[in-house]
XYZ file of C-alpha atoms in Angstrom:
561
model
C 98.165 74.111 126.908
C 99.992 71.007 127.698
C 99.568 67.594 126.111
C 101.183 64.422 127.974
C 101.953 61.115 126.360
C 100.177 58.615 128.191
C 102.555 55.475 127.031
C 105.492 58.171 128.198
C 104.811 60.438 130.965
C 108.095 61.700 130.271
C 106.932 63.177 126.504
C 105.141 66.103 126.085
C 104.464 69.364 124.411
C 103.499 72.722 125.097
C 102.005 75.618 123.004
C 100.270 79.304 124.124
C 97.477 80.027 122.547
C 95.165 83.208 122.819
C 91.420 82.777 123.502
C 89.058 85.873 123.781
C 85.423 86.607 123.893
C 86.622 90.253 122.014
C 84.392 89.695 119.023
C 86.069 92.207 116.638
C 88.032 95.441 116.016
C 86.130 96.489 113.301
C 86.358 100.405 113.710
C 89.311 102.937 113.867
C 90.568 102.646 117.562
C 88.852 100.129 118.689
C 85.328 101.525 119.266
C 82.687 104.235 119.014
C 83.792 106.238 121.808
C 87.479 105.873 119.981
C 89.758 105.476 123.537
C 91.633 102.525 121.834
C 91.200 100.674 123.976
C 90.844 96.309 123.853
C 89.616 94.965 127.161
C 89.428 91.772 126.449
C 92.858 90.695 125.742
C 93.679 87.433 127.641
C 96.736 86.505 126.127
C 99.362 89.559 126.248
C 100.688 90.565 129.970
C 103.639 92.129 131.312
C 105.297 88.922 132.055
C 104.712 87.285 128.092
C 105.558 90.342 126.210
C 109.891 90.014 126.231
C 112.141 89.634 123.359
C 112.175 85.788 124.479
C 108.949 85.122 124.121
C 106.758 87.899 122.201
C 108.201 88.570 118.272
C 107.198 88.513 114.781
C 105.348 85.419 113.504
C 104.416 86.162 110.241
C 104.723 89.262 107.271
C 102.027 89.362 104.175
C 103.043 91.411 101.468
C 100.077 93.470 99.651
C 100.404 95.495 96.465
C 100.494 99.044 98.311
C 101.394 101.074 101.433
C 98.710 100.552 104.517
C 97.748 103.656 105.680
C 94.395 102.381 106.891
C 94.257 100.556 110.792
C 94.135 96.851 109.985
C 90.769 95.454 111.217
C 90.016 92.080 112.876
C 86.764 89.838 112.980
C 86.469 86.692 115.210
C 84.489 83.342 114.312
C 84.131 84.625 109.998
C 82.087 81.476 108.591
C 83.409 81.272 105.045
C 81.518 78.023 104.571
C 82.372 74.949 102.746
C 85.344 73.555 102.803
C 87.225 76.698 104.622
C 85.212 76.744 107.077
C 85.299 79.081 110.237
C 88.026 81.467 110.926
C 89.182 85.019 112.442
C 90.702 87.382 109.887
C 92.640 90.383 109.329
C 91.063 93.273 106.696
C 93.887 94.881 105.274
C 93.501 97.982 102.676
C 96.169 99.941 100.386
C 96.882 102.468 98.741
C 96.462 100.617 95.260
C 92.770 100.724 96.171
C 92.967 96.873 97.098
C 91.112 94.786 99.851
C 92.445 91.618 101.672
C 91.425 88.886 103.772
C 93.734 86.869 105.291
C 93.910 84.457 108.334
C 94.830 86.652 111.395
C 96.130 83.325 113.597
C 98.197 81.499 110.380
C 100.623 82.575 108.094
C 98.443 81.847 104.483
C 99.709 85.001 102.646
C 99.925 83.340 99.741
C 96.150 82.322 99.692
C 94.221 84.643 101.058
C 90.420 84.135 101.853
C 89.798 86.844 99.002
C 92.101 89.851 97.643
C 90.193 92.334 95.244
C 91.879 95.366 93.422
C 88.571 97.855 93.394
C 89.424 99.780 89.955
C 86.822 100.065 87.517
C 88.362 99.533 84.016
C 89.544 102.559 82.309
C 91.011 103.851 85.809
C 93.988 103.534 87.927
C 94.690 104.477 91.641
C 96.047 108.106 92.186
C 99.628 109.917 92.062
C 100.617 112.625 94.759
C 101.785 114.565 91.811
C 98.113 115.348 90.542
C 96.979 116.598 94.210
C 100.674 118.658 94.486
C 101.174 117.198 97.609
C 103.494 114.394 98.752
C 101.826 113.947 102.301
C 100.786 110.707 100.595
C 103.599 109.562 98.891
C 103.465 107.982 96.102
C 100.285 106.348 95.196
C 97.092 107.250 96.625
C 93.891 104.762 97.029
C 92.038 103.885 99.775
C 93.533 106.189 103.046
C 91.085 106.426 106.077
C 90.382 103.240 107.825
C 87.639 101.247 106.539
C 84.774 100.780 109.240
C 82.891 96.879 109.428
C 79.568 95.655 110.222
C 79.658 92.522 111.866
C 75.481 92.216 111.551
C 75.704 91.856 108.081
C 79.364 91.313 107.478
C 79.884 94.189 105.189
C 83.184 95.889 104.903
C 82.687 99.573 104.267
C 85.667 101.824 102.355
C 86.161 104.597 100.649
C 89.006 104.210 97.433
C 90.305 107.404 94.870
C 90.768 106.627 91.525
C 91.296 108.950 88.761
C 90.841 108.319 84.797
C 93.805 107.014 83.059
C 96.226 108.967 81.880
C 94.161 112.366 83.420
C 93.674 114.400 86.805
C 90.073 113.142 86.550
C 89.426 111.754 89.640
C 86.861 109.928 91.545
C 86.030 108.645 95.403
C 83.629 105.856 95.638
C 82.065 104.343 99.010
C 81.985 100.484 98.793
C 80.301 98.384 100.648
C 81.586 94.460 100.249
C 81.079 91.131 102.014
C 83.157 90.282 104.336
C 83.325 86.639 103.331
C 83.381 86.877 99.218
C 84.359 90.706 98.882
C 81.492 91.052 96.636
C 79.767 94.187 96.150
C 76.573 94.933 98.383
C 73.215 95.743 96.078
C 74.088 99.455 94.514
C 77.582 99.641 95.607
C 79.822 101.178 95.002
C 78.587 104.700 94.787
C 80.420 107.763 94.122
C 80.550 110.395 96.408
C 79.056 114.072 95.065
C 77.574 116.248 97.199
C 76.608 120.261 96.365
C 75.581 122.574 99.046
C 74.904 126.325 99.498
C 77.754 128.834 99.850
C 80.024 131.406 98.113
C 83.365 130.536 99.626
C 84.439 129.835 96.335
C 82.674 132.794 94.623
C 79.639 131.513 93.673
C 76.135 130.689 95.368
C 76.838 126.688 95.610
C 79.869 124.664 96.651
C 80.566 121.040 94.859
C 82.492 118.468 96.015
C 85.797 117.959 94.340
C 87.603 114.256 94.220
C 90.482 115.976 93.142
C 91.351 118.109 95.871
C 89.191 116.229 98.782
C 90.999 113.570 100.855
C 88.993 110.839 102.361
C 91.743 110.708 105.683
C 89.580 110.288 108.604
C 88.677 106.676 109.306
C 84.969 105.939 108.450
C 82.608 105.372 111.301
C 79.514 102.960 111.992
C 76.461 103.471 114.081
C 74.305 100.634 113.564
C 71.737 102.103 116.232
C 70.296 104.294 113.254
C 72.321 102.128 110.309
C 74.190 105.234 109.071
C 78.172 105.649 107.821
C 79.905 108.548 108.101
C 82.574 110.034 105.471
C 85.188 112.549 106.380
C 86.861 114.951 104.088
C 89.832 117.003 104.157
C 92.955 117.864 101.634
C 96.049 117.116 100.372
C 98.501 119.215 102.081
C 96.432 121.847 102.179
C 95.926 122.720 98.427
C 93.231 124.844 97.634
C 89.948 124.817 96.688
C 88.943 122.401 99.453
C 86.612 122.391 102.559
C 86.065 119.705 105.658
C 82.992 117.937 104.469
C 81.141 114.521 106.329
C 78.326 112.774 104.325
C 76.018 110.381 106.265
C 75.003 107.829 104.206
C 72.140 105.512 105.093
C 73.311 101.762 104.743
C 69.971 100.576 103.881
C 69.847 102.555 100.563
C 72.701 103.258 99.671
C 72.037 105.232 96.470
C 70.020 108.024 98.481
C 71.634 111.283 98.635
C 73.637 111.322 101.367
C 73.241 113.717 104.453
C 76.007 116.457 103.991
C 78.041 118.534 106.018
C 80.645 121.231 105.432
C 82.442 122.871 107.625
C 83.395 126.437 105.454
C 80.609 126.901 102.829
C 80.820 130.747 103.615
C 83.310 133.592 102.907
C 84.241 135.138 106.382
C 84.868 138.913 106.316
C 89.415 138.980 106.772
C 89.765 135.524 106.299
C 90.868 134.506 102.560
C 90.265 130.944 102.536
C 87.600 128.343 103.142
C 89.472 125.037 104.553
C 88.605 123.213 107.556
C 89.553 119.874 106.597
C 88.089 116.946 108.545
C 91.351 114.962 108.833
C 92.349 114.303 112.394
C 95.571 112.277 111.516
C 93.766 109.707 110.615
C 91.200 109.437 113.288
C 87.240 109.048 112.977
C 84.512 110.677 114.102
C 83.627 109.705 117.470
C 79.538 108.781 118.410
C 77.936 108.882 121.802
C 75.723 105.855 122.235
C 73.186 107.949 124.264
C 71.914 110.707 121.617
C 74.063 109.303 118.217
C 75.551 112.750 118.216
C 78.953 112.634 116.047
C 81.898 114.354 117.694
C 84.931 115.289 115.483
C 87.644 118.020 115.120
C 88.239 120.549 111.960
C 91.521 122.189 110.784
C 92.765 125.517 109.730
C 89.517 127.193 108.289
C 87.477 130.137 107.831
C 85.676 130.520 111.360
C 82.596 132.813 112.418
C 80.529 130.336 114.625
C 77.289 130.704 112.775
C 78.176 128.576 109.238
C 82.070 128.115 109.096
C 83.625 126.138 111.943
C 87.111 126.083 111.017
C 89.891 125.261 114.137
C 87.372 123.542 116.436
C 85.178 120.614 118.262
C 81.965 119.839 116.659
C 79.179 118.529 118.042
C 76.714 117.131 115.375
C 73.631 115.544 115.187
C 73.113 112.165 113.122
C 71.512 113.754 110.360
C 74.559 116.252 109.789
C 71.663 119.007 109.897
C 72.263 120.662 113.244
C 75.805 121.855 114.861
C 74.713 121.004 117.913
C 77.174 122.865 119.927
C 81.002 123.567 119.395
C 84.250 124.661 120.853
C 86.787 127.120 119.002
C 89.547 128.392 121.309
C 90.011 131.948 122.333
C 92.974 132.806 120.035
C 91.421 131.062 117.185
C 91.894 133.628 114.421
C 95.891 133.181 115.215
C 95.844 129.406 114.597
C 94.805 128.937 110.842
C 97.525 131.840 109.273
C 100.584 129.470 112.127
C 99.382 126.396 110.847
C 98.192 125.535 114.262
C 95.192 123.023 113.669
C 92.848 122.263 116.376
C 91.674 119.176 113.970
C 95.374 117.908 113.799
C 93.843 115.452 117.000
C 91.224 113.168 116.886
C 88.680 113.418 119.888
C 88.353 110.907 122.285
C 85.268 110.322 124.345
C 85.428 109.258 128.127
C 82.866 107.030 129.625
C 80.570 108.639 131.513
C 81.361 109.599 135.233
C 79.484 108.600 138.190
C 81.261 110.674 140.569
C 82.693 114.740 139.522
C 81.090 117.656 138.166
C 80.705 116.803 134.333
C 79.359 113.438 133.605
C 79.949 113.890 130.074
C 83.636 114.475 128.800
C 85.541 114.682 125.938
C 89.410 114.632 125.240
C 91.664 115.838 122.457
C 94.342 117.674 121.402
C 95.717 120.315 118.937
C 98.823 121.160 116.844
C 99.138 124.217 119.776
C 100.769 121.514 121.695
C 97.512 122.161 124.543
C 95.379 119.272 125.760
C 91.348 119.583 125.677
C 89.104 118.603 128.583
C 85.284 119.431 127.389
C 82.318 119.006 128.449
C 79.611 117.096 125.514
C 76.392 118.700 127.326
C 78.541 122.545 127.237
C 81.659 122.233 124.736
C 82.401 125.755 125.147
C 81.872 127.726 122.326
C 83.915 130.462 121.309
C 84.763 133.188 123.826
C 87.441 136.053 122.370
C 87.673 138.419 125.748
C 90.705 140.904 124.822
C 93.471 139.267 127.339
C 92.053 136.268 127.540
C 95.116 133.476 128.836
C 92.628 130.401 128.097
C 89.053 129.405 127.459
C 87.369 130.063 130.945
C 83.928 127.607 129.587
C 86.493 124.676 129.020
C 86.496 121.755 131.771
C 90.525 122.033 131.597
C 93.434 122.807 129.234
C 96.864 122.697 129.222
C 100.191 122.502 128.010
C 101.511 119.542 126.425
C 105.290 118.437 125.153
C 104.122 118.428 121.624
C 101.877 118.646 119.312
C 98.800 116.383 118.517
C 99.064 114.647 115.208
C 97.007 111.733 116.922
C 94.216 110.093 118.918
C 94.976 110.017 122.380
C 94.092 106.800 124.450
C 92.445 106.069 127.572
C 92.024 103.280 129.987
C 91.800 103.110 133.825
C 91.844 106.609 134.350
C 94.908 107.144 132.391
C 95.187 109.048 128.949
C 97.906 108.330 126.905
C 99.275 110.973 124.757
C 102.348 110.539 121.978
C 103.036 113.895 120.472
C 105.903 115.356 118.382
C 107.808 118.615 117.918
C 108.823 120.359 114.796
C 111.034 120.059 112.923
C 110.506 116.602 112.437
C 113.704 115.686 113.349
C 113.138 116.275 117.126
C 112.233 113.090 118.989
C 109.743 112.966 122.603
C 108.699 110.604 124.496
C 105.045 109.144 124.791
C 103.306 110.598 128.214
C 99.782 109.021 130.765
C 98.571 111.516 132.489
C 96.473 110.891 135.423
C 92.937 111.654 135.529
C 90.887 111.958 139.032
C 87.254 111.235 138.270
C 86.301 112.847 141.781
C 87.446 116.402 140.147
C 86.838 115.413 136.828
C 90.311 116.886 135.679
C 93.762 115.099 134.708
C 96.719 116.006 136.749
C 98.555 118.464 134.001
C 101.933 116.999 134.991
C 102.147 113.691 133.378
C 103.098 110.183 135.732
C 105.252 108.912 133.644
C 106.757 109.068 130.478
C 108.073 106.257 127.557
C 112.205 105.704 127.962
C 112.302 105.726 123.772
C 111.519 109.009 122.433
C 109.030 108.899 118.743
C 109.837 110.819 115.870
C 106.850 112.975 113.517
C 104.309 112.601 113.687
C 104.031 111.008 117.130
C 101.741 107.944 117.507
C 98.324 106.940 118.259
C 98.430 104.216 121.138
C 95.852 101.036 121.578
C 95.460 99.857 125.061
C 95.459 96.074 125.551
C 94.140 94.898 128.977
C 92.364 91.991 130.567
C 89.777 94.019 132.077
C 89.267 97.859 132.633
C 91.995 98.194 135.379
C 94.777 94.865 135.052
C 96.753 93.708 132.396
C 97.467 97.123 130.716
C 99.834 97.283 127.606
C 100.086 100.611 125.539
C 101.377 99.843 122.291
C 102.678 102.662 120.184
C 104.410 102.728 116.353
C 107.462 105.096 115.981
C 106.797 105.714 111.996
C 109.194 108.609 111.795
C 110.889 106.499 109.122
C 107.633 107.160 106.878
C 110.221 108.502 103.985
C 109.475 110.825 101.528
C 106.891 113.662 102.496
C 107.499 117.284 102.630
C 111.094 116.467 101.437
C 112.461 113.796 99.520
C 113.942 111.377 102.312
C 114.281 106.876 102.517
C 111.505 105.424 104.713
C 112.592 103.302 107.359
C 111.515 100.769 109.743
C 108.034 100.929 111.641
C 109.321 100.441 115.150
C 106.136 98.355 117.403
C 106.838 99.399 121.215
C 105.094 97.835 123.906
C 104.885 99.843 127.813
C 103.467 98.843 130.712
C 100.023 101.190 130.552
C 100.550 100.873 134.819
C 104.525 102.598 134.711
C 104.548 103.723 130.637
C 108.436 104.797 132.009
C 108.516 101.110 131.834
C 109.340 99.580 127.901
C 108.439 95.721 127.657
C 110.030 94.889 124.460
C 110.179 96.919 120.924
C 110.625 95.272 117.589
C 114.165 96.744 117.249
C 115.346 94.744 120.263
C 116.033 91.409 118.501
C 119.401 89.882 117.410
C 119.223 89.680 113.563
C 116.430 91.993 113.430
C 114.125 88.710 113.216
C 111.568 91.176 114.452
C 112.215 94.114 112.153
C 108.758 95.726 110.430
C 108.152 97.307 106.635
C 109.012 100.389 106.091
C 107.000 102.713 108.031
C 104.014 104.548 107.157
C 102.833 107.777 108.878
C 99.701 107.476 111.362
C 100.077 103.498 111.397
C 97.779 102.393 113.892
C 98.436 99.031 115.696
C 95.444 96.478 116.311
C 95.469 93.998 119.082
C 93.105 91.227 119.266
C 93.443 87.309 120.585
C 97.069 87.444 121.491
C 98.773 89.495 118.155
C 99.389 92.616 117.154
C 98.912 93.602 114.043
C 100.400 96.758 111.464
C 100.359 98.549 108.219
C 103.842 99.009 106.736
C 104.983 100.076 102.915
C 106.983 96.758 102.510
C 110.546 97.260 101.550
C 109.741 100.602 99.472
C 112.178 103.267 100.910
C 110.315 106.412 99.023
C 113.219 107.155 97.014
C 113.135 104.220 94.353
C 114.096 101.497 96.649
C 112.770 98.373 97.088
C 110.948 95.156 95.649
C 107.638 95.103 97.619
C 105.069 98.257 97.734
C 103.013 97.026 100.675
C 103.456 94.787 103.846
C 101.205 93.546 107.558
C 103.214 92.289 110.141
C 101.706 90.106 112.451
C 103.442 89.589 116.126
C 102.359 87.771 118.969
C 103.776 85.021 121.338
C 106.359 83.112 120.008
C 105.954 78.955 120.268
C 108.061 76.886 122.567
């Protein structure tokens, strides 16, 4: 906009401001179907988004590393004096919750900040779970999921007993606008079901070795939450479970779900985390079936669905259908998750074979083309080369620690190569809805290359086919993990989604390194909404004893005149 002096034609000002009808990212890539992508960005184009005009605006420093995908909300009425406002939800790993503004810099007074730590208890250590995949402290990790009907902010944290390796997960369900506590929140998560995996006739849920990774997910056609479980680095005794939780009561039992309760004849483990990298559980609108991925696991097809695509219904009661590939019983002893990808759901086709599709990857470095109404199954023909009941596979660059995206025909795919010091580039691949299949030799590819663990990319466009961005975070500076290394800087890219070989602008680019992020953390996923982009960073804490601040979001958008 443009204001003119009308004593002095010859005085004005200009400023750019972003104004969208998007009324929220309130769930783990964006949506249901989980393709990332924001269709309703009106601000951000390939002309705006240069080191001139696009850059940092603003950093808030929280008490912890964000893990979790920041979440946005349009039009929050706070009442009173504050009035009416679109925020930014940020969790940590300190097991705290904040509001601020997500247009003005008021770190310092946020609309509410609330550590969720029942006295007596403090937020966990990666020494307990002997793992540092989650390095140092451990609190709230998979992305919180919001309900704009009701404004309730739904999250999982892990706490343990002081001074112990008692430990505890609790759903919470707050307001949006005070951060109070919803009626019988929080509640903490148990669940028992039938099974000797671990040598007895019943399997209970352990806080200890269960990590809540996967971002939650909302279907508010049948008011029910879902809660994905997998482990820290793949300590033992753990399982994949999901819990469906009804948010009208929630002290009923949950609806549970795991994924190994059985002991499978030459297999010595249970397993099957529900992890994804960080992704949720995808839904289809049409049935409110709940589409998600496993890892390494005991596998048989009948009870323990370890390495595969599940199809479940919204109770949790019925695996509807599945896919496991064909050399499935090679994948869990090579570390070789299928449920290393989150699965992406494409809309529905009007032209092709297979109205119904799904997307994903694996840690096999092969991309997934299914079918929802005929996933596959599993199908172990001696010789087999591939899964012949697939829609498509094939081979990618590297391996899926991710969600992939999709937008006007286009999936975007960021994987990585071990050792984690080898670097690739991001990668669209073409898909023709005629055929129903992607072209298997990707259109372009990103000119910067991403370190581990790859990236999850969110889509900003102005409508389903103009205005494309692909925005991607390089966190291979996350720091300490499986060794002892300093974190570096999240680098925020930005590629034309049209010519991804073509880089906009990155937030390394800058003279003075005016745009430089927190120190990154591993799966960061950016949001987009109104005109800024949004991320999780650790602050200034390098992993190695480093630093002043534990926590950090950076918000970027256009810069003023």
């Amino acid at each position: 906009m443009t204001a003119t002096s009308k004593l002095d034609a010859t005085k004005n000002a200009s400023v750019t401001i972003g104004v969208t009808d998007l009324a929220g990212v309130t769930t783990y890539h964006n949506d249901l179907s989980r393709d990332g992508a924001n269709v309703q960005e009106y601000a951000l184009n390939a002309t705006n988004v240069a080191t001139a005009t696009f850059g940092k605006l603003f950093s808030c420093t929280v008490d912890g590393a964000v893990a979790a995908q920041p979440l946005w909300v349009a039009n929050v009425n706070f009442g009173g004096t504050i009035g009416t406002h679109n925020v930014i939800v940020v969790a940590t790993q300190r097991d705290s919750v904040y509001v601020f503004d997500a247009d003005t810099n008021n770190c310092n007074a946020p609309y509410w900040q609330k550590q969720l730590i029942p006295t007596g208890e403090t937020y966990g250590n990666f020494a307990d779970v002997g793992s540092s995949d989650i390095y140092k402290d451990i609190g709230i990790t998979g992305t919180p999921v919001i309900d704009p009907a009701s404004s309730t902010i739904y999250l999982v944290t892990k706490t343990k007993n002081t001074g112990t390796t008692t430990y505890h997960h609790r759903l919470h369900a707050l307001s949006l606008t005070t951060g109070a506590e919803a009626t019988n929140s929080p509640v903490e998560v148990a669940a028992t079901v039938p099974g000797n995996c671990e040598g007895g006739t019943t399997i209970s849920f352990n806080s200890l070795r269960q990590n809540q990774r996967p971002g939650l997910a909302f279907n508010p056609a049948n008011h029910t939450l879902y809660v994905g479980f997998a482990s820290h680095g793949d300590v033992d005794m753990y399982h994949g479970w999901m819990m469906a939780y009804d948010t009208t009561n929630l002290t009923a039992a949950p609806a549970v779900f795991n994924t190994t309760p059985n002991t499978v004849a030459g297999q010595g483990f249970c397993q099957g985390g529900v992890w994804m990298s960080g992704g949720a559980p995808a839904i289809d609108p049409e049935n409110n079936d709940v589409y998600l991925s496993t890892g390494n696991g005991a596998f048989d097809g009948t009870t323990d669905f370890g390495d595969s695509y599940l199809r479940l219904n919204s109770t949790l009661s019925t695996v509807k259908d599945y896919f496991a590939p064909f050399n499935q019983g090679t994948l869990a002893p090579n570390d070789l998750d299928v449920g290393s990808s989150g699965a992406t759901l494409l809309i529905d086709q009007t032209a092709g074979p297979k109205p119904h599709l799904l997307i994903g990857g694996s840690k096999s470095s092969i991309f997934y083309v299914l079918d929802r109404d005929n996933l596959g199954k599993f199908n172990s023909a001696s010789g087999a080369t591939g899964d012949p009941a697939v829609v498509q596979e094939f081979g990618l660059s590297g391996a899926a620690f991710s969600t992939p995206g999709f937008w006007n025909n286009t999936a975007y795919y960021f994987g990585t190569l071990l050792p984690t010091t080898n670097l690739i580039p991001g990668q669209s691949f073409a898909f023709d809805p005629t055929a129903g299949k992607f072209n298997p030799t990707p259109t372009e590819q990103t000119p910067s290359s991403f370190g581990f663990a790859g990236a999850t990319p969110s889509i900003s466009a102005s409508s389903a086919t103009t205005d494309g961005i692909v925005w991607a975070i390089d966190a291979g500076g996350f720091g300490t993990g499986d060794t002892a290394k300093a974190a570096g800087p999240a680098v925020l890219h930005a590629f034309d989604a049209s010519n991804l070989s073509k880089e906009l602008w990155n937030s390394s680019q800058a003279a003075g390194g005016r745009n430089t992020a927190g120190f990154a953390v591993k799966f960061a996923v950016p949001t987009v909404a109104n005109g800024k982009v949004y991320i999780g960073t650790r602050g200034s804490d390098d992993t190695i004893g480093g630093g002043t601040t534990f926590g950090e979001i950076d918000v970027y958008g256009l810069l003023p005149n």
